[in-house]
Short mmCIF file of C-alpha atoms in Angstrom, two decimals:
data_model
loop_
_atom_site.label_atom_id
_atom_site.label_comp_id
_atom_site.label_asym_id
_atom_site.label_seq_id
_atom_site.Cartn_x
_atom_site.Cartn_y
_atom_site.Cartn_z
CA MET N 1 0.00 0.00 0.00
CA ILE N 2 2.74 2.45 0.98
CA LEU N 3 4.72 1.57 -2.15
CA LYS N 4 1.65 2.35 -4.28
CA VAL N 5 1.13 5.67 -2.49
CA SER N 6 4.81 6.57 -2.99
CA ILE N 7 4.66 5.78 -6.71
CA VAL N 8 1.41 7.74 -7.15
CA SER N 9 2.85 10.69 -5.21
CA LEU N 10 5.97 10.63 -7.36
CA ILE N 11 3.91 10.60 -10.57
CA VAL N 12 1.86 13.55 -9.29
CA LEU N 13 5.07 15.43 -8.42
CA ILE N 14 6.52 14.81 -11.88
CA LEU N 15 3.29 15.98 -13.53
CA LEU N 16 3.32 19.12 -11.39
CA SER N 17 6.91 19.85 -12.34
CA LEU N 18 6.07 19.39 -16.01
CA SER N 19 2.98 21.60 -15.72
CA VAL N 20 5.20 24.71 -15.60
CA PRO N 21 5.37 26.11 -19.14
CA ALA N 22 8.80 25.94 -20.73
CA THR N 23 10.60 29.28 -20.91
CA VAL N 24 13.09 28.30 -23.61
CA LEU N 25 12.69 30.26 -26.84
CA ALA N 26 10.86 28.51 -29.65
CA ASP N 27 13.88 28.72 -31.98
CA GLY N 28 16.31 27.51 -29.32
CA GLY N 29 16.90 24.15 -30.98
CA ALA N 30 17.80 25.75 -34.29
CA LEU N 31 20.14 28.23 -32.66
CA ALA N 32 21.83 25.53 -30.63
CA GLU N 33 22.33 23.48 -33.79
CA GLU N 34 23.85 26.51 -35.52
CA TYR N 35 26.45 26.95 -32.78
CA GLN N 36 27.23 23.27 -32.39
CA VAL N 37 30.98 22.53 -32.35
CA ASN N 38 32.47 19.12 -33.05
CA ILE N 39 35.11 17.91 -30.57
CA TYR N 40 37.80 15.50 -31.79
CA ARG N 41 40.61 13.54 -30.17
CA ALA N 42 44.02 13.83 -31.80
CA ILE N 43 47.68 12.91 -31.30
CA VAL N 44 50.61 15.25 -31.87
CA ILE N 45 52.85 13.73 -34.56
CA GLU N 46 55.25 16.64 -35.05
CA THR N 47 56.05 20.11 -33.64
CA PRO N 48 58.18 21.48 -36.53
CA ASP N 49 58.35 25.14 -35.71
CA GLU N 50 58.10 27.70 -32.90
CA ARG N 51 57.77 31.39 -33.59
CA VAL N 52 58.65 33.99 -30.97
CA ILE N 53 56.78 37.28 -31.07
CA GLY N 54 57.81 39.43 -28.11
CA ASP N 55 56.96 37.45 -24.96
CA THR N 56 54.68 35.09 -26.88
CA VAL N 57 55.66 31.73 -28.37
CA ILE N 58 53.52 30.22 -31.11
CA GLN N 59 53.88 26.50 -31.75
CA ILE N 60 53.04 25.13 -35.19
CA VAL N 61 51.83 21.61 -34.47
CA GLN N 62 51.05 18.71 -36.79
CA ILE N 63 48.27 16.43 -35.52
CA ARG N 64 46.49 13.24 -36.57
CA ILE N 65 42.77 12.77 -35.79
CA LEU N 66 41.87 9.63 -33.81
CA ASN N 67 38.06 9.69 -34.09
CA ARG N 68 36.52 7.05 -36.32
CA ASP N 69 34.87 9.42 -38.83
CA LEU N 70 38.12 11.31 -39.56
CA ARG N 71 40.67 8.75 -38.37
CA GLY N 72 44.08 9.31 -39.94
CA PHE N 73 43.27 12.83 -41.14
CA GLU N 74 46.26 15.12 -40.58
CA ALA N 75 46.08 18.84 -39.96
CA THR N 76 48.11 21.73 -38.63
CA ILE N 77 47.13 23.73 -35.57
CA THR N 78 48.71 26.57 -33.59
CA ASN N 79 49.32 26.65 -29.85
CA THR N 80 50.05 29.98 -28.19
CA LEU N 81 52.27 30.19 -25.08
CA VAL N 82 52.12 33.49 -23.20
CA GLY N 83 54.35 32.66 -20.25
CA ASN N 84 51.83 31.90 -17.48
CA ASP N 85 50.88 28.82 -15.47
CA TYR N 86 48.14 27.88 -17.92
CA ASP N 87 50.49 27.34 -20.86
CA ILE N 88 50.58 23.85 -22.38
CA ARG N 89 53.74 23.15 -24.36
CA LEU N 90 52.91 20.38 -26.79
CA VAL N 91 55.42 17.66 -27.66
CA ARG N 92 55.29 14.69 -29.97
CA GLY N 93 53.01 11.93 -28.67
CA ASN N 94 50.69 14.19 -26.66
CA ARG N 95 47.04 13.21 -26.90
CA ILE N 96 44.99 16.37 -27.19
CA SER N 97 41.43 17.57 -27.72
CA VAL N 98 40.62 19.87 -30.64
CA HIS N 99 37.43 21.38 -31.93
CA MET N 100 36.59 21.50 -35.60
CA GLU N 101 34.79 24.14 -37.60
CA LEU N 102 34.14 24.29 -41.32
CA SER N 103 35.66 27.11 -43.33
CA ALA N 104 33.84 29.06 -46.04
CA ASP N 105 35.22 26.50 -48.52
CA ASN N 106 33.79 23.67 -46.41
CA GLU N 107 37.28 22.65 -45.29
CA PRO N 108 37.79 21.44 -41.69
CA LEU N 109 39.70 23.82 -39.43
CA PHE N 110 40.98 22.52 -36.09
CA TYR N 111 41.71 24.51 -32.93
CA PHE N 112 43.61 23.29 -29.85
CA GLN N 113 41.39 22.92 -26.78
CA GLY N 114 43.45 21.03 -24.17
CA TYR N 115 44.75 17.62 -23.21
CA ASP N 116 42.64 14.57 -24.05
CA ARG N 117 41.85 13.11 -20.62
CA SER N 118 39.31 10.53 -21.79
CA LEU N 119 41.60 7.46 -21.57
CA PRO N 120 42.92 7.99 -18.00
CA LEU N 121 39.43 8.91 -16.81
CA LEU N 122 38.00 5.81 -18.50
CA PHE N 123 40.68 3.73 -16.76
CA LEU N 124 39.83 5.32 -13.38
CA VAL N 125 36.10 4.64 -13.82
CA SER N 126 36.81 1.06 -14.92
CA PHE N 127 39.13 0.51 -11.95
CA PHE N 128 36.42 1.83 -9.62
CA ALA N 129 33.80 -0.48 -11.16
CA ILE N 130 36.11 -3.51 -10.90
CA CYS N 131 36.89 -2.76 -7.23
CA VAL N 132 33.18 -2.40 -6.42
CA VAL N 133 32.32 -5.73 -8.08
CA VAL N 134 35.32 -7.62 -6.64
CA LEU N 135 34.77 -6.39 -3.09
CA GLY N 136 30.97 -6.27 -3.15
CA ARG N 137 30.29 -9.16 -5.56
CA LEU N 138 26.54 -9.33 -6.32
CA LYS N 139 25.70 -6.37 -4.10
CA GLY N 140 28.51 -4.40 -5.67
CA LEU N 141 27.14 -5.16 -9.15
CA LYS N 142 23.68 -4.07 -8.02
CA ALA N 143 25.17 -0.85 -6.63
CA LEU N 144 26.82 -0.14 -9.99
CA ILE N 145 23.56 -0.74 -11.83
CA ALA N 146 21.74 1.60 -9.46
CA LEU N 147 24.47 4.24 -9.84
CA THR N 148 24.26 4.00 -13.63
CA ILE N 149 20.50 4.46 -13.55
CA THR N 150 20.81 7.43 -11.17
CA VAL N 151 23.37 9.14 -13.40
CA GLY N 152 21.13 8.42 -16.39
CA LEU N 153 18.15 10.00 -14.60
CA VAL N 154 20.15 13.19 -14.06
CA ILE N 155 21.82 13.42 -17.48
CA PHE N 156 19.03 12.18 -19.72
CA GLY N 157 16.02 13.16 -17.59
CA LEU N 158 16.67 16.09 -15.29
CA VAL N 159 19.11 18.12 -17.41
CA PRO N 160 17.10 18.14 -20.69
CA LEU N 161 13.95 19.15 -18.80
CA LEU N 162 15.85 21.94 -17.01
CA LEU N 163 17.08 23.20 -20.38
CA ARG N 164 13.47 23.28 -21.55
CA GLY N 165 12.64 25.58 -18.63
CA TYR N 166 10.64 23.33 -16.32
CA ASN N 167 10.52 23.88 -12.55
CA PRO N 168 13.98 22.94 -11.22
CA ILE N 169 12.94 22.44 -7.58
CA LEU N 170 10.08 20.04 -8.23
CA LEU N 171 12.08 18.24 -10.91
CA SER N 172 15.08 17.75 -8.62
CA ILE N 173 12.90 16.44 -5.78
CA ALA N 174 11.14 14.03 -8.14
CA THR N 175 14.45 12.87 -9.62
CA CYS N 176 16.02 12.33 -6.19
CA ILE N 177 13.03 10.37 -4.87
CA LEU N 178 12.98 8.25 -8.00
CA ALA N 179 16.75 7.67 -7.66
CA ALA N 180 16.26 6.59 -4.04
CA ILE N 181 13.44 4.20 -5.01
CA VAL N 182 15.53 2.66 -7.79
CA THR N 183 18.70 2.39 -5.70
CA PHE N 184 17.09 0.86 -2.61
CA SER N 185 14.87 -1.47 -4.64
CA ILE N 186 17.80 -2.82 -6.66
CA CYS N 187 20.29 -3.05 -3.80
CA PHE N 188 18.01 -4.13 -0.94
CA GLY N 189 14.81 -5.34 -2.58
CA VAL N 190 11.26 -4.07 -2.09
CA GLY N 191 10.57 -4.48 1.59
CA LYS N 192 10.28 -2.81 4.96
CA LYS N 193 13.93 -1.75 5.07
CA SER N 194 13.83 -0.09 1.66
CA MET N 195 10.43 1.54 2.21
CA ALA N 196 11.47 3.12 5.50
CA ALA N 197 14.68 4.41 3.91
CA ILE N 198 12.80 5.82 0.89
CA ILE N 199 10.35 7.65 3.15
CA GLY N 200 13.24 8.97 5.26
CA VAL N 201 15.16 10.22 2.22
CA SER N 202 12.04 11.84 0.73
CA GLY N 203 11.19 13.59 3.98
CA GLY N 204 14.77 14.76 4.55
CA LEU N 205 15.07 16.16 1.04
CA LEU N 206 11.72 17.96 1.33
CA VAL N 207 12.79 19.54 4.63
CA GLY N 208 16.17 20.56 3.22
CA GLY N 209 14.57 21.97 0.08
CA ILE N 210 11.98 23.98 2.01
CA ILE N 211 14.61 25.41 4.38
CA ALA N 212 16.90 26.29 1.46
CA TYR N 213 14.05 28.01 -0.33
CA LEU N 214 12.85 29.98 2.71
CA PHE N 215 16.28 31.23 3.74
CA GLY N 216 17.27 31.78 0.13
CA VAL N 217 14.33 34.16 -0.19
CA VAL N 218 14.98 35.84 3.19
CA THR N 219 18.67 36.40 2.44
CA ARG N 220 17.83 37.50 -1.13
CA ILE N 221 20.11 34.96 -2.77
CA THR N 222 19.85 35.13 -6.56
CA GLY N 223 21.77 31.95 -7.42
CA PHE N 224 23.82 34.05 -9.83
CA SER N 225 27.00 34.43 -7.76
CA HIS N 226 29.05 31.57 -9.24
CA GLY N 227 30.81 31.63 -12.58
CA ASP N 228 29.12 28.46 -13.82
CA ALA N 229 25.68 29.99 -13.29
CA GLN N 230 26.75 33.18 -15.04
CA MET N 231 27.97 31.16 -18.04
CA LEU N 232 24.46 29.76 -18.52
CA GLN N 233 23.28 33.09 -19.91
CA TYR N 234 25.71 32.66 -22.83
CA LEU N 235 24.32 29.29 -23.90
CA PRO N 236 23.29 29.35 -27.57
CA GLY N 237 19.57 28.95 -28.08
CA GLY N 238 18.12 31.78 -25.99
CA TYR N 239 17.55 29.67 -22.88
CA VAL N 240 16.00 31.37 -19.85
CA PHE N 241 16.79 29.90 -16.43
CA ASP N 242 15.44 30.26 -12.92
CA PHE N 243 18.87 30.69 -11.30
CA ARG N 244 17.56 30.68 -7.74
CA GLY N 245 15.58 27.53 -8.50
CA LEU N 246 18.70 25.91 -9.98
CA LEU N 247 20.59 26.75 -6.79
CA PHE N 248 17.94 25.07 -4.62
CA ALA N 249 17.83 22.10 -6.99
CA GLY N 250 21.60 21.74 -6.61
CA ILE N 251 21.26 21.78 -2.82
CA ILE N 252 18.65 19.01 -2.95
CA ILE N 253 20.71 16.84 -5.31
CA GLY N 254 23.88 17.48 -3.29
CA ALA N 255 22.21 16.23 -0.11
CA LEU N 256 20.78 13.08 -1.74
CA GLY N 257 23.82 10.84 -1.21
CA ALA N 258 24.23 11.70 2.47
CA CYS N 259 20.48 11.33 3.14
CA MET N 260 20.43 7.93 1.44
CA ASP N 261 23.45 6.81 3.45
CA VAL N 262 21.87 7.87 6.75
CA ALA N 263 18.42 6.49 5.96
CA ILE N 264 19.56 3.04 4.89
CA SER N 265 21.99 2.81 7.85
CA ILE N 266 19.16 3.57 10.29
CA SER N 267 16.72 1.23 8.57
CA SER N 268 19.24 -1.65 8.34
CA SER N 269 20.21 -1.28 12.00
CA MET N 270 16.61 -1.25 13.17
CA ILE N 271 15.66 -4.32 11.19
CA GLU N 272 18.68 -6.17 12.66
CA ILE N 273 17.57 -5.15 16.17
CA LYS N 274 14.04 -6.35 15.48
CA ASN N 275 15.25 -9.65 14.03
CA HIS N 276 17.49 -10.37 17.04
CA LYS N 277 14.92 -9.24 19.59
CA PRO N 278 11.42 -9.76 18.17
CA GLU N 279 9.75 -8.95 21.48
CA ILE N 280 11.26 -5.45 21.68
CA SER N 281 8.67 -2.77 22.42
CA LYS N 282 7.91 0.13 20.10
CA ALA N 283 9.38 2.66 22.55
CA GLU N 284 12.60 0.66 22.91
CA LEU N 285 12.88 0.30 19.14
CA ILE N 286 12.48 4.06 18.66
CA GLN N 287 15.04 4.77 21.37
CA SER N 288 17.49 2.35 19.78
CA GLY N 289 16.96 4.05 16.43
CA PHE N 290 17.71 7.47 17.89
CA ASN N 291 20.83 6.15 19.65
CA ILE N 292 22.10 4.83 16.33
CA GLY N 293 21.11 8.08 14.61
CA LYS N 294 23.08 10.18 17.09
CA ASP N 295 26.24 8.21 16.33
CA ILE N 296 25.74 8.59 12.59
CA MET N 297 24.76 12.25 12.86
CA GLY N 298 28.12 13.62 13.99
CA SER N 299 30.23 12.15 11.21
CA MET N 300 27.70 12.70 8.42
CA VAL N 301 27.06 16.36 9.24
CA ASN N 302 30.81 16.94 9.30
CA THR N 303 31.11 15.11 5.98
CA LEU N 304 28.49 17.26 4.31
CA VAL N 305 29.72 20.61 5.69
CA LEU N 306 33.37 19.77 4.96
CA ALA N 307 32.46 18.75 1.41
CA TYR N 308 30.94 22.18 0.77
CA THR N 309 33.87 23.87 2.54
CA GLY N 310 36.36 21.96 0.43
CA SER N 311 34.67 23.07 -2.78
CA SER N 312 35.03 26.71 -1.62
CA LEU N 313 38.61 26.45 -0.35
CA ALA N 314 40.04 28.78 -3.02
CA THR N 315 37.40 31.40 -2.16
CA ILE N 316 38.22 31.15 1.55
CA LEU N 317 41.93 31.62 0.81
CA ILE N 318 41.14 34.77 -1.15
CA PHE N 319 39.18 36.25 1.75
CA VAL N 320 41.88 35.42 4.28
CA GLY N 321 44.64 36.64 1.98
CA PHE N 322 42.95 40.00 1.49
CA GLU N 323 42.22 40.20 5.24
CA MET N 324 38.53 40.88 4.72
CA GLY N 325 36.42 41.43 7.85
CA PHE N 326 33.70 39.03 9.05
CA SER N 327 30.83 41.41 8.28
CA GLU N 328 32.20 42.00 4.79
CA VAL N 329 32.61 38.30 4.07
CA ILE N 330 29.31 37.14 5.52
CA ASN N 331 27.34 39.58 3.35
CA LEU N 332 28.86 38.37 0.10
CA GLU N 333 26.30 36.37 -1.88
CA SER N 334 28.80 33.61 -2.70
CA ILE N 335 29.42 33.00 1.02
CA SER N 336 25.74 33.29 1.95
CA THR N 337 24.97 30.78 -0.78
CA GLU N 338 27.47 28.24 0.58
CA ILE N 339 26.20 28.69 4.15
CA VAL N 340 22.59 28.11 3.08
CA ARG N 341 23.71 25.15 0.95
CA ALA N 342 25.64 23.50 3.79
CA ILE N 343 23.09 24.14 6.56
CA ALA N 344 20.03 23.23 4.49
CA GLY N 345 21.67 20.01 3.31
CA SER N 346 22.72 19.14 6.86
CA LEU N 347 19.21 19.82 8.22
CA GLY N 348 17.76 17.59 5.52
CA LEU N 349 20.15 14.86 6.65
CA LEU N 350 19.21 15.37 10.31
CA PHE N 351 15.47 15.20 9.66
CA ALA N 352 15.95 12.04 7.60
CA ILE N 353 16.92 10.24 10.83
CA PRO N 354 13.64 10.61 12.81
CA ILE N 355 11.53 10.29 9.67
CA THR N 356 13.20 6.96 8.85
CA ILE N 357 12.82 5.75 12.45
CA PHE N 358 9.11 6.51 12.68
CA ALA N 359 8.49 5.21 9.16
CA PHE N 360 10.12 1.90 10.12
CA VAL N 361 8.06 1.65 13.33
CA LEU N 362 4.83 2.36 11.45
CA LEU N 363 5.69 -0.21 8.79
CA GLU N 364 6.52 -2.75 11.51
CA LYS N 365 3.22 -2.02 13.24
CA LYS N 366 1.36 -2.43 9.96
CA LYS N 367 3.12 -5.74 9.33
CA GLN N 368 2.12 -7.03 12.76
CA SER N 369 -1.48 -5.91 12.20
CA ASP N 370 -1.57 -7.68 8.82
CA THR N 371 -0.09 -10.82 10.42
CA LYS N 372 -2.70 -10.86 13.17
CA SER N 373 -5.48 -10.28 10.64
CA GLY N 374 -4.21 -13.16 8.54
CA THR N 375 -3.96 -15.42 11.59
CA SER N 376 -7.45 -14.66 12.77
#
């Protein structure tokens, strides 16, 4: 019954999120197609010449394309070195990334973009997957499948709908709840443990999202303080974004992993307690759940806050280096944003603990009632 209600509620939430009219311009697709740039992998086969113009060095580099459609095609590109830390001096054998544009004569022109990092990253991802399967065996394989589906939900579900202008907050909540349902169902099966964890995650994310929204409005956060958000206005296609909504959506998604970790830890512990002591009272079970939750709470809150702090380390160094005062720092939107992000995510995590505990107790009570009804 609860599973049916959860699925129905999720469908309603998705329909509500899709009920918001798209704000993207009608000709956005055409414009995006017009500005589309093709990215190619290439290898440096020769660096025959370097020209020095003042303090600038220009490398003339011969490359060979590695992509299947133009494999073996050779071209010449230039690489400019200006004498700073961002310079990349190319040598023979370097694997690089280039983008291709067509000239007026329909000839391909290639421009150096940076190192090609696809192979080492592919190796790292493969090594991670192998370690998960070797150490976790069947459960590890299930975890990988769930992770793949979750990433797919974000990339192929959430992101395209956000680009079309639909409500980012409702979409992110729906995506996160669906990801929790998929992950717990695959990894732990459809049962009391998974249902309690799903309810706990959903409740925690809703609390975190509401708190982020309320304090985002009170502190007048625009969601426009970071460079990545500012770059969105330059996307080809005339897209229009709700930047504050995107900020809150990011907070909700960022808190998902920690909430899932806490919820399933609480639910698993409580079901083990119940299995080892079937006669335990409801009050004792709740108290045991809270005792477990208190132990988890300290480390997980630190984990979440430190994760946000780590992502802002360069910003913190700037403030300290320029000896900016507390009142000056605290009123900067970038700092206010990170504080709201960290606290709202942590509160969502905290509320996931009691919600999971009471959800488990209610599910256990319902199971006992159903058992008695079946016996009688």
